[in-house]
Tab-separated table of C-alpha atoms and ligand atoms in Angstrom:
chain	number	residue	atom	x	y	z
A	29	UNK	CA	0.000	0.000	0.000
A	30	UNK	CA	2.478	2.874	1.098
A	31	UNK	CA	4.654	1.356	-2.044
A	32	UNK	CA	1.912	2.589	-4.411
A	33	UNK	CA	2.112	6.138	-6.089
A	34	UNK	CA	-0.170	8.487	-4.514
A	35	UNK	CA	-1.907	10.079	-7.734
A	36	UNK	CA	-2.800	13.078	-5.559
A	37	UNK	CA	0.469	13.805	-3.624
A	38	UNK	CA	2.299	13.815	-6.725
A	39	UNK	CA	-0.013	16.152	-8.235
A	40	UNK	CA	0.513	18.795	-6.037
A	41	UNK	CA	4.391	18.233	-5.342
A	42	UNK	CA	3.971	18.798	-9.916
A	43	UNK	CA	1.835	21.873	-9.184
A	44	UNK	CA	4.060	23.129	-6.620
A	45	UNK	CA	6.850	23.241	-8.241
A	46	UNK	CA	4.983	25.313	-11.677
A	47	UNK	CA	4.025	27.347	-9.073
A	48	UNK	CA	7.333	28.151	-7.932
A	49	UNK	CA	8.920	28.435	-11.074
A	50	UNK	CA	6.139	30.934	-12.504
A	51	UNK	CA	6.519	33.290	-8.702
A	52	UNK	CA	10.738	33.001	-9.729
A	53	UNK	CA	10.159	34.218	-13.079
A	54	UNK	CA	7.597	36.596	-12.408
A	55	UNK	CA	9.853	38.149	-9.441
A	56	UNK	CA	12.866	38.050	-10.431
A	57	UNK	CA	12.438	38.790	-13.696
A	58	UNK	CA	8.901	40.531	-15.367
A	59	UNK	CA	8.813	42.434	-12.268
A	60	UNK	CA	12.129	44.599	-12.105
A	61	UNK	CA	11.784	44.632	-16.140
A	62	UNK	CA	8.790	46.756	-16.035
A	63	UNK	CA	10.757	48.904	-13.839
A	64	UNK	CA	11.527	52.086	-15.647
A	65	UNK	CA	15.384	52.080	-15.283
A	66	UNK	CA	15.748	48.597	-16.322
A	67	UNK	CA	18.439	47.850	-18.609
A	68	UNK	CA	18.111	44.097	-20.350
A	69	UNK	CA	21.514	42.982	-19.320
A	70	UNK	CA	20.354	39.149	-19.043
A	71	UNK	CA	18.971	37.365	-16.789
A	72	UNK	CA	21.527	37.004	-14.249
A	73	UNK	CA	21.634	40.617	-14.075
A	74	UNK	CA	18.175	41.000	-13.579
A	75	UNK	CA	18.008	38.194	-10.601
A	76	UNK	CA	20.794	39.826	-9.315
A	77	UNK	CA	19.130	43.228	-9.130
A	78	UNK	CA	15.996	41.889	-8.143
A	79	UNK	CA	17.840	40.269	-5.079
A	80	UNK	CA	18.929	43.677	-4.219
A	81	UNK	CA	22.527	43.164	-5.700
A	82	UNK	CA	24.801	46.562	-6.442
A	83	UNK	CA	25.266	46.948	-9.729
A	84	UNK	CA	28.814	48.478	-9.016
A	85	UNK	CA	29.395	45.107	-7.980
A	86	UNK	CA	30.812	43.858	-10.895
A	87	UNK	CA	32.743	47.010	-11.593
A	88	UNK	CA	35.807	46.827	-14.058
A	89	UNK	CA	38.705	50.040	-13.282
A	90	UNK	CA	35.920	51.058	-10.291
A	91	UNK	CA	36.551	50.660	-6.807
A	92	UNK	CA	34.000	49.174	-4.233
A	93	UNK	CA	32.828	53.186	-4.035
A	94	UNK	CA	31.222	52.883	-7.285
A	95	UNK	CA	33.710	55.413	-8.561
A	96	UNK	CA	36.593	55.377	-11.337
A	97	UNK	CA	39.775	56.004	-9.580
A	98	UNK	CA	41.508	57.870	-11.788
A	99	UNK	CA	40.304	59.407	-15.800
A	100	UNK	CA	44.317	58.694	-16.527
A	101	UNK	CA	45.267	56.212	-18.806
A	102	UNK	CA	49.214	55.584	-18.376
A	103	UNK	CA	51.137	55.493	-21.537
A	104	UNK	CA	55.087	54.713	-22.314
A	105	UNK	CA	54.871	57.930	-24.493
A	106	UNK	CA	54.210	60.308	-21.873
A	107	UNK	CA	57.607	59.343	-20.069
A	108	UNK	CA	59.454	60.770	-23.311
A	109	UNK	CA	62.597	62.966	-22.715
A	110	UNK	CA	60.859	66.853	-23.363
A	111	UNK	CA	62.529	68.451	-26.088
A	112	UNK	CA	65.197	71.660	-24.884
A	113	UNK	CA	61.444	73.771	-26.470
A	114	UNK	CA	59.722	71.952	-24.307
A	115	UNK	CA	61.448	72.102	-20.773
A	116	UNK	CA	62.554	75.825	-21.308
A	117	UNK	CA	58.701	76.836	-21.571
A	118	UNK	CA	58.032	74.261	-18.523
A	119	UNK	CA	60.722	76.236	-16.864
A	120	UNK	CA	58.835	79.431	-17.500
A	121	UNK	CA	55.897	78.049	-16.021
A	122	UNK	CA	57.271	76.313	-13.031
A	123	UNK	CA	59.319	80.316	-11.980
A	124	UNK	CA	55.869	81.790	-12.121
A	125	UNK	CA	53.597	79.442	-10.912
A	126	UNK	CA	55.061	76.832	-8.741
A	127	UNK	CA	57.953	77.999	-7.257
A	128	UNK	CA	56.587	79.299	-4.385
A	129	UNK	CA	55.495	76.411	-2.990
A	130	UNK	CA	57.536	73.616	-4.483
A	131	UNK	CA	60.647	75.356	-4.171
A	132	UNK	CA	63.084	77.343	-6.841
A	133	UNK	CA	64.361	73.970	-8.317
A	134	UNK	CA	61.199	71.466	-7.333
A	135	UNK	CA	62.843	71.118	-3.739
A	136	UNK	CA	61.053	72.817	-0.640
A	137	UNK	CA	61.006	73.051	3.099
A	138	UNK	CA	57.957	73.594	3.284
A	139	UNK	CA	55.346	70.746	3.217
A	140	UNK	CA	54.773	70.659	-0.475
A	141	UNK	CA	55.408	67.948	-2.252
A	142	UNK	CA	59.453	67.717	-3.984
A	143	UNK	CA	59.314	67.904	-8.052
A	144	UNK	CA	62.400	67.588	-8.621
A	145	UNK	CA	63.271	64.614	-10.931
A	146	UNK	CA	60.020	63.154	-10.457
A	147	UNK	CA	59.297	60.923	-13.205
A	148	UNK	CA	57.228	63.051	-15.932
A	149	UNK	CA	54.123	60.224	-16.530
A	150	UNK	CA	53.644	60.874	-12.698
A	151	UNK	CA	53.389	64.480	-12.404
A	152	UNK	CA	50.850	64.343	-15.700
A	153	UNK	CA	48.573	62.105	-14.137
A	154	UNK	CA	48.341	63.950	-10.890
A	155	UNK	CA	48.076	67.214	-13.080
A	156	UNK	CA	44.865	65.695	-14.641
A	157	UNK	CA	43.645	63.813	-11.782
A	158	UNK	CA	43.855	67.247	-9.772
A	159	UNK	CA	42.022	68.644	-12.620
A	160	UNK	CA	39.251	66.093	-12.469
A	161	UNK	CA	39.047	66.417	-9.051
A	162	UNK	CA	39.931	62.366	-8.608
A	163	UNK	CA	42.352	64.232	-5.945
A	164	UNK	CA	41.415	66.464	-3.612
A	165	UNK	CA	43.194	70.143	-2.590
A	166	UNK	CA	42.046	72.777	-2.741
A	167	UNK	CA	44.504	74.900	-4.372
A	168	UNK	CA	46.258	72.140	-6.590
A	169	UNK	CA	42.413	71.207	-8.142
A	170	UNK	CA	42.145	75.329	-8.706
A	171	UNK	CA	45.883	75.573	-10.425
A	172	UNK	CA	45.730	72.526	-12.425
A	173	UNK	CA	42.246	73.738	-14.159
A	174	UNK	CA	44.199	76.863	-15.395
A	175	UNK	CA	47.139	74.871	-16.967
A	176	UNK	CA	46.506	73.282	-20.734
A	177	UNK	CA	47.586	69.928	-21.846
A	178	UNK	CA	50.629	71.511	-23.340
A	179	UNK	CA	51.429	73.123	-19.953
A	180	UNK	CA	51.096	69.891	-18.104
A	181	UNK	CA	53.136	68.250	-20.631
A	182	UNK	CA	56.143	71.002	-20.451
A	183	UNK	CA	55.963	71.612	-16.383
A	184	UNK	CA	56.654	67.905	-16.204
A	185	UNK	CA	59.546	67.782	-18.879
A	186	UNK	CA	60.590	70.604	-16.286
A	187	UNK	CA	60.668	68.735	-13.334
A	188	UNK	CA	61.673	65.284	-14.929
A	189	UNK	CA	65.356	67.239	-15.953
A	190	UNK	CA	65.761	68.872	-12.105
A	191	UNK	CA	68.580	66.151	-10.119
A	192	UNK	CA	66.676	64.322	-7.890
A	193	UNK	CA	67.270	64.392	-4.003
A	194	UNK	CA	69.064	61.120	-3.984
A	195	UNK	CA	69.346	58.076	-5.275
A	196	UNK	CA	67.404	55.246	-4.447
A	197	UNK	CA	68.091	52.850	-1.352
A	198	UNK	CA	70.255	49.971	-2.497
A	199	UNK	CA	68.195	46.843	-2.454
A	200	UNK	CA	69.263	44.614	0.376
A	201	UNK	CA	70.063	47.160	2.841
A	202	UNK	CA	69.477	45.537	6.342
A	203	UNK	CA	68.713	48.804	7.938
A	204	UNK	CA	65.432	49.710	5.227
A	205	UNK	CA	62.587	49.230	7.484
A	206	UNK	CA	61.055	45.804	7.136
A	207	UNK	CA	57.795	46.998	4.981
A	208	UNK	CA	59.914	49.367	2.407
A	209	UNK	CA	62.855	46.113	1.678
A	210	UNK	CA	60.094	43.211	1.825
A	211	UNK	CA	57.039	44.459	2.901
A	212	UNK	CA	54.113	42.184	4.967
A	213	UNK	CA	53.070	39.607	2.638
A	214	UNK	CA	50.655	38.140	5.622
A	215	UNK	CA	49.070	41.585	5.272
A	216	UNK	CA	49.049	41.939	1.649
A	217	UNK	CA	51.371	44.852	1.753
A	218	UNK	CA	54.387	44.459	-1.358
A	219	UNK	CA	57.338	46.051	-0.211
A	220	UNK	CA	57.633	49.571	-1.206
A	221	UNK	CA	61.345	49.088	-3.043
A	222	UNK	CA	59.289	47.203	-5.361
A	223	UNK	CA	57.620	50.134	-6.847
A	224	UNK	CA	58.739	52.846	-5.829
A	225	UNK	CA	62.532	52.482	-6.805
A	226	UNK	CA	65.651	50.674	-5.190
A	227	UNK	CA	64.426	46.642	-6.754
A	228	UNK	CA	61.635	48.095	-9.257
A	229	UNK	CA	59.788	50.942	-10.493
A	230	UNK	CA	56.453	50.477	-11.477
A	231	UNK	CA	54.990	52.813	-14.494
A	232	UNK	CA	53.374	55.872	-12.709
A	233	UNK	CA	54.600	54.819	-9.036
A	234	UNK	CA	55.971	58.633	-7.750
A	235	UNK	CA	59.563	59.150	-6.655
A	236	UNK	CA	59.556	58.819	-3.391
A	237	UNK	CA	63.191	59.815	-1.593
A	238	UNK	CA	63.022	63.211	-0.354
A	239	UNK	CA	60.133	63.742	0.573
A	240	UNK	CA	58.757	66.243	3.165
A	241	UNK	CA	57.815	63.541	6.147
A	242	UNK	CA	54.464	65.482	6.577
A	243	UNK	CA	53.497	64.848	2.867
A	244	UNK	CA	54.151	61.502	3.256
A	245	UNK	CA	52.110	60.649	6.183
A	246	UNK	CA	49.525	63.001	5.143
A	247	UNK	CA	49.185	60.942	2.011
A	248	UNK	CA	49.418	57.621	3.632
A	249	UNK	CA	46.316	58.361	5.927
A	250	UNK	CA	44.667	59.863	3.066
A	251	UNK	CA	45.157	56.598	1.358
A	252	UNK	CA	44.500	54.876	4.181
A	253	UNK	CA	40.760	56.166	4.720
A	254	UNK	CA	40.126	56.730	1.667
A	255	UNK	CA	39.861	60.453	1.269
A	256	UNK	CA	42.921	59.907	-1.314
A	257	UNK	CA	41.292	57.615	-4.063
A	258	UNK	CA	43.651	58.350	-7.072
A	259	UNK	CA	45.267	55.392	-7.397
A	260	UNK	CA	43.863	52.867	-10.320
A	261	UNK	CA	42.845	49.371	-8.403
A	262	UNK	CA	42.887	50.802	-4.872
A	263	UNK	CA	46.564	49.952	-5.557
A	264	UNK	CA	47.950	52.017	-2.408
A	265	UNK	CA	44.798	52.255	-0.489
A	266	UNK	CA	44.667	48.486	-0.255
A	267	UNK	CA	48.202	48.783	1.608
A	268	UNK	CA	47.467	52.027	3.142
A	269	UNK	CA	44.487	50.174	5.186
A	270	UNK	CA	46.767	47.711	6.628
A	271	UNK	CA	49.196	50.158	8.056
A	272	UNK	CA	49.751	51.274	11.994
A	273	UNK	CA	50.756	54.802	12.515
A	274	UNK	CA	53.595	53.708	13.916
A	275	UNK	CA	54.686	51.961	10.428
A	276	UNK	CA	53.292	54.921	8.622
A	277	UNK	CA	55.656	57.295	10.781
A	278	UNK	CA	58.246	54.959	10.162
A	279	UNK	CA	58.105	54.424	6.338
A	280	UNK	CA	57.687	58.188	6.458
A	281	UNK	CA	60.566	58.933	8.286
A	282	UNK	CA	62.854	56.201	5.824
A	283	UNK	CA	61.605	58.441	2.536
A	284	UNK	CA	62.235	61.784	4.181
A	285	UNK	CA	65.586	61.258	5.588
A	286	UNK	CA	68.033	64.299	4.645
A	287	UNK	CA	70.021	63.734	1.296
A	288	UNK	CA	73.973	63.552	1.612
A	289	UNK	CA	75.215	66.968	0.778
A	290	UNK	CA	75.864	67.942	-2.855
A	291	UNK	CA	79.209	65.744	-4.051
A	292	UNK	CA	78.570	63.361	-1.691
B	329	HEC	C1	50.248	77.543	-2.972
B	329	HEC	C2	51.149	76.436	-2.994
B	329	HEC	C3	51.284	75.642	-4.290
B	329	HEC	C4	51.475	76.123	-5.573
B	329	HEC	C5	51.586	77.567	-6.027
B	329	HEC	C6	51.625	74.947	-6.421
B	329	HEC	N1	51.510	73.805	-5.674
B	329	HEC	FE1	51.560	71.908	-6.391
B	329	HEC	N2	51.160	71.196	-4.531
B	329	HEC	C7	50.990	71.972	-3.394
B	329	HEC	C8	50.612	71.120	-2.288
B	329	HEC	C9	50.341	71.558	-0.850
B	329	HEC	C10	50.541	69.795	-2.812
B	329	HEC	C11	50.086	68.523	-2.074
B	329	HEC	C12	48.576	68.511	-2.164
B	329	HEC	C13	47.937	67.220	-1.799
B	329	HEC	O1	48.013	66.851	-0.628
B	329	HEC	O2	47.354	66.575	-2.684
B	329	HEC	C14	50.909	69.895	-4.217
B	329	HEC	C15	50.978	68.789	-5.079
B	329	HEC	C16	51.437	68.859	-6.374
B	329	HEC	C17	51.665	67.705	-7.219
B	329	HEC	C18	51.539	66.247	-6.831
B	329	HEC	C19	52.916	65.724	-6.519
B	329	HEC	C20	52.982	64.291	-6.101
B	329	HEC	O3	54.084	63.837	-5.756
B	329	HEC	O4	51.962	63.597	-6.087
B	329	HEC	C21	52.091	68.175	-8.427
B	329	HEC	C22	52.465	67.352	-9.643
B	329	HEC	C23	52.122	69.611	-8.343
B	329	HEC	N3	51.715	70.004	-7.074
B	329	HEC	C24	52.504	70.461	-9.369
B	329	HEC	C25	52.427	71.842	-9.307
B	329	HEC	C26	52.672	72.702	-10.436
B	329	HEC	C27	53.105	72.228	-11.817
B	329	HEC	C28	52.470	73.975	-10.004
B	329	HEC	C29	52.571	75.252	-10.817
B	329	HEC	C30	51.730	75.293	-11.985
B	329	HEC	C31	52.108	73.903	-8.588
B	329	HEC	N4	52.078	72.588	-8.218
B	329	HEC	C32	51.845	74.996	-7.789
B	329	HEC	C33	51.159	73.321	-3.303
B	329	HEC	C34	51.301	74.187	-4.373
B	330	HEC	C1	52.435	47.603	-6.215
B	330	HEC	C2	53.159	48.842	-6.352
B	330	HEC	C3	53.302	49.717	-5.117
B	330	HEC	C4	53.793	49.359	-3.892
B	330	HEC	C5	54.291	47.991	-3.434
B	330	HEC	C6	53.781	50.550	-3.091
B	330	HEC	N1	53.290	51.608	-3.820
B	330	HEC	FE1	53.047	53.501	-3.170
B	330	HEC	N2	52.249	54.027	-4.957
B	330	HEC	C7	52.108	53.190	-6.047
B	330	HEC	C8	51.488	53.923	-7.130
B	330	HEC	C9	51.175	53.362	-8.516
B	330	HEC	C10	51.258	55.233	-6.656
B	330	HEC	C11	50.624	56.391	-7.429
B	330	HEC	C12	49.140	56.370	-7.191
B	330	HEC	C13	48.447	57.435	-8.034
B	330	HEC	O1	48.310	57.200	-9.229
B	330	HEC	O2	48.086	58.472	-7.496
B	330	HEC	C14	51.757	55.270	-5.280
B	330	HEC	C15	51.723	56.400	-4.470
B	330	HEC	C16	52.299	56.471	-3.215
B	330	HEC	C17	52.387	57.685	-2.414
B	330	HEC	C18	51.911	59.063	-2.822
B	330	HEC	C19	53.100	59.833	-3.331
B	330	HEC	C20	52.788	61.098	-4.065
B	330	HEC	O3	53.673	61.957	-4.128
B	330	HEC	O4	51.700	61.247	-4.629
B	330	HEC	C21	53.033	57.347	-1.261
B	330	HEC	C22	53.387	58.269	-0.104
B	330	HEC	C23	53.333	55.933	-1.330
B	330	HEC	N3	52.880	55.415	-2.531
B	330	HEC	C24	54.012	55.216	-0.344
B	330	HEC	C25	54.253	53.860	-0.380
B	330	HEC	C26	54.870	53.113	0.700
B	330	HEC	C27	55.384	53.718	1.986
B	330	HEC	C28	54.911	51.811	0.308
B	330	HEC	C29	55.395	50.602	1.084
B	330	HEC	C30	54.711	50.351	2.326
B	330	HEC	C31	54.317	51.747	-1.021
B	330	HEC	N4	53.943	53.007	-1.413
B	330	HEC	C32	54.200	50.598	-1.762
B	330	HEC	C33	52.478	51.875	-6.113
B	330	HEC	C34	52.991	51.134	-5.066
């Protein structure tokens, strides 16, 4: 007896499961489509956004924000050697508009930020992303709406043929501090060396030796809670966020230390 089929048990498990199917398709699917800013992406989008998914989600160059880092697109040509036309008028520039603040030859002792052979790719993508407003202050965002791409392109050819501060650490230098020669890997954090010069620069990674320590740990909080969101895949605020401000002080301190006298 129990062995037999039960004609009317298995009906409604049958009709249950139409039943469910029709509510799936009818929820997940007719229903947000009638919605007025549905896009037909597919199916899977539309379940997703019907379960309440972001969107921003599945984000390419965007961050978890929902916004696009940086409108910069790094490119080998912008790392050309400026032509002697081409630095003089940078140089013109740079005496009237920058020197006061970034010092006569792109070094300061003041808090600004040292231009002085800092690589020209990475002083045209701040330019820009200061001129987007991707990074914020207040009176780089106001300068760098007043300069043209030609202007960018000749302050940096400028700045890229000042001597830099110093030369970069040598690689296996016992006394680096442990997150600049091999960084945390338990934390995620790549050691700086392998970036920012001294093993490896990476394209569009600034120069770091020289630095004004303030800068440096201004801009490594900044990373670190995001109000600094520049960088293209959260690159530096991924390591920012793992940092103490002890090891930010310290890194800080490493970058900034004085240069050895001219001749030295
Ligand atoms: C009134 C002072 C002032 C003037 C004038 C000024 N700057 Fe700046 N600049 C700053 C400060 C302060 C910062 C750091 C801002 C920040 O925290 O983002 C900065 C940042 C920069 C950066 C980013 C550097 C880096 O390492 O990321 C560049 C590039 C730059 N300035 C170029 C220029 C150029 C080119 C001019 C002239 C057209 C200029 N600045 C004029 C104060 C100034
Ligand atoms: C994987 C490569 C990489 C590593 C490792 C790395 N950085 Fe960076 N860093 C970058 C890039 C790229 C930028 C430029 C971001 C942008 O486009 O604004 C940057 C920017 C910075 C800046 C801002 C400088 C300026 O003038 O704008 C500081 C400060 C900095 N990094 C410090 C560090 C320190 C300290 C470490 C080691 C703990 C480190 N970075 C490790 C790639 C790296």
């Amino acid at each position: 007896m129990s062995a037999q089929p039960n004609p009317i048990g298995a009906k409604s498990v049958l009709a249950l499961v139409v039943l469910t199917i029709v509510l799936m398709l009818v929820g997940f699917i007719w229903l947000p489509s009638v919605q007025s800013d549905f896009s037909a992406r597919g199916v899977w989008d539309a379940i997703c956004r019907a379960a309440g998914v972001p969107t921003n989600w599945s984000g390419d160059d965007k961050t978890r924000t929902g916004r696009i880092a940086t409108n910069v697109v790094l490119d080998r040509s912008m790392a050309r050697v400026g032509s002697a036309d081409s630095v003089g008028r940078g140089a013109t520039l740079a005496l009237n508009n920058c020197t006061m603040c970034h010092g006569a030859r792109g070094m300061t002792a003041s808090n600004a930020p040292n231009l002085a052979g800092q690589y020209p790719e990475v002083i045209i993508k701040q330019l820009n992303d200061y001129n987007a407003g991707k990074r914020g202050s207040a009176i780089m965002e106001t300068l760098a709406r007043k300069l043209s791409e030609r202007d960018i392109a000749d302050v940096a050819a400028y700045y890229a043929s000042l001597p830099k501060a110093r030369t970069a650490p040598t690689t296996y230098d016992e006394s680096l501090p442990a997150l600049v020669r091999v960084g945390d890997p338990l934390r995620n954090i790549a050691p700086c060396i392998a970036c920012h010069g001294g093993v490896d620069q990476k394209f569009g990674a600034p120069w770091l030796e020289g630095m004004p320590r303030d800068y440096l740990t201004a801009e490594l909080r900044a990373f670190r809670n995001g109000s600094r969101a520049n960088d293209a895949e959260a690159q530096m605020r991924n390591m920012a966020r793992a940092m103490t401000d002890q090891e930010i002080e310290e890194v800080a301190v490493f970058y900034a230390r004085k240069a050895a006298p001219e001749g030295h």
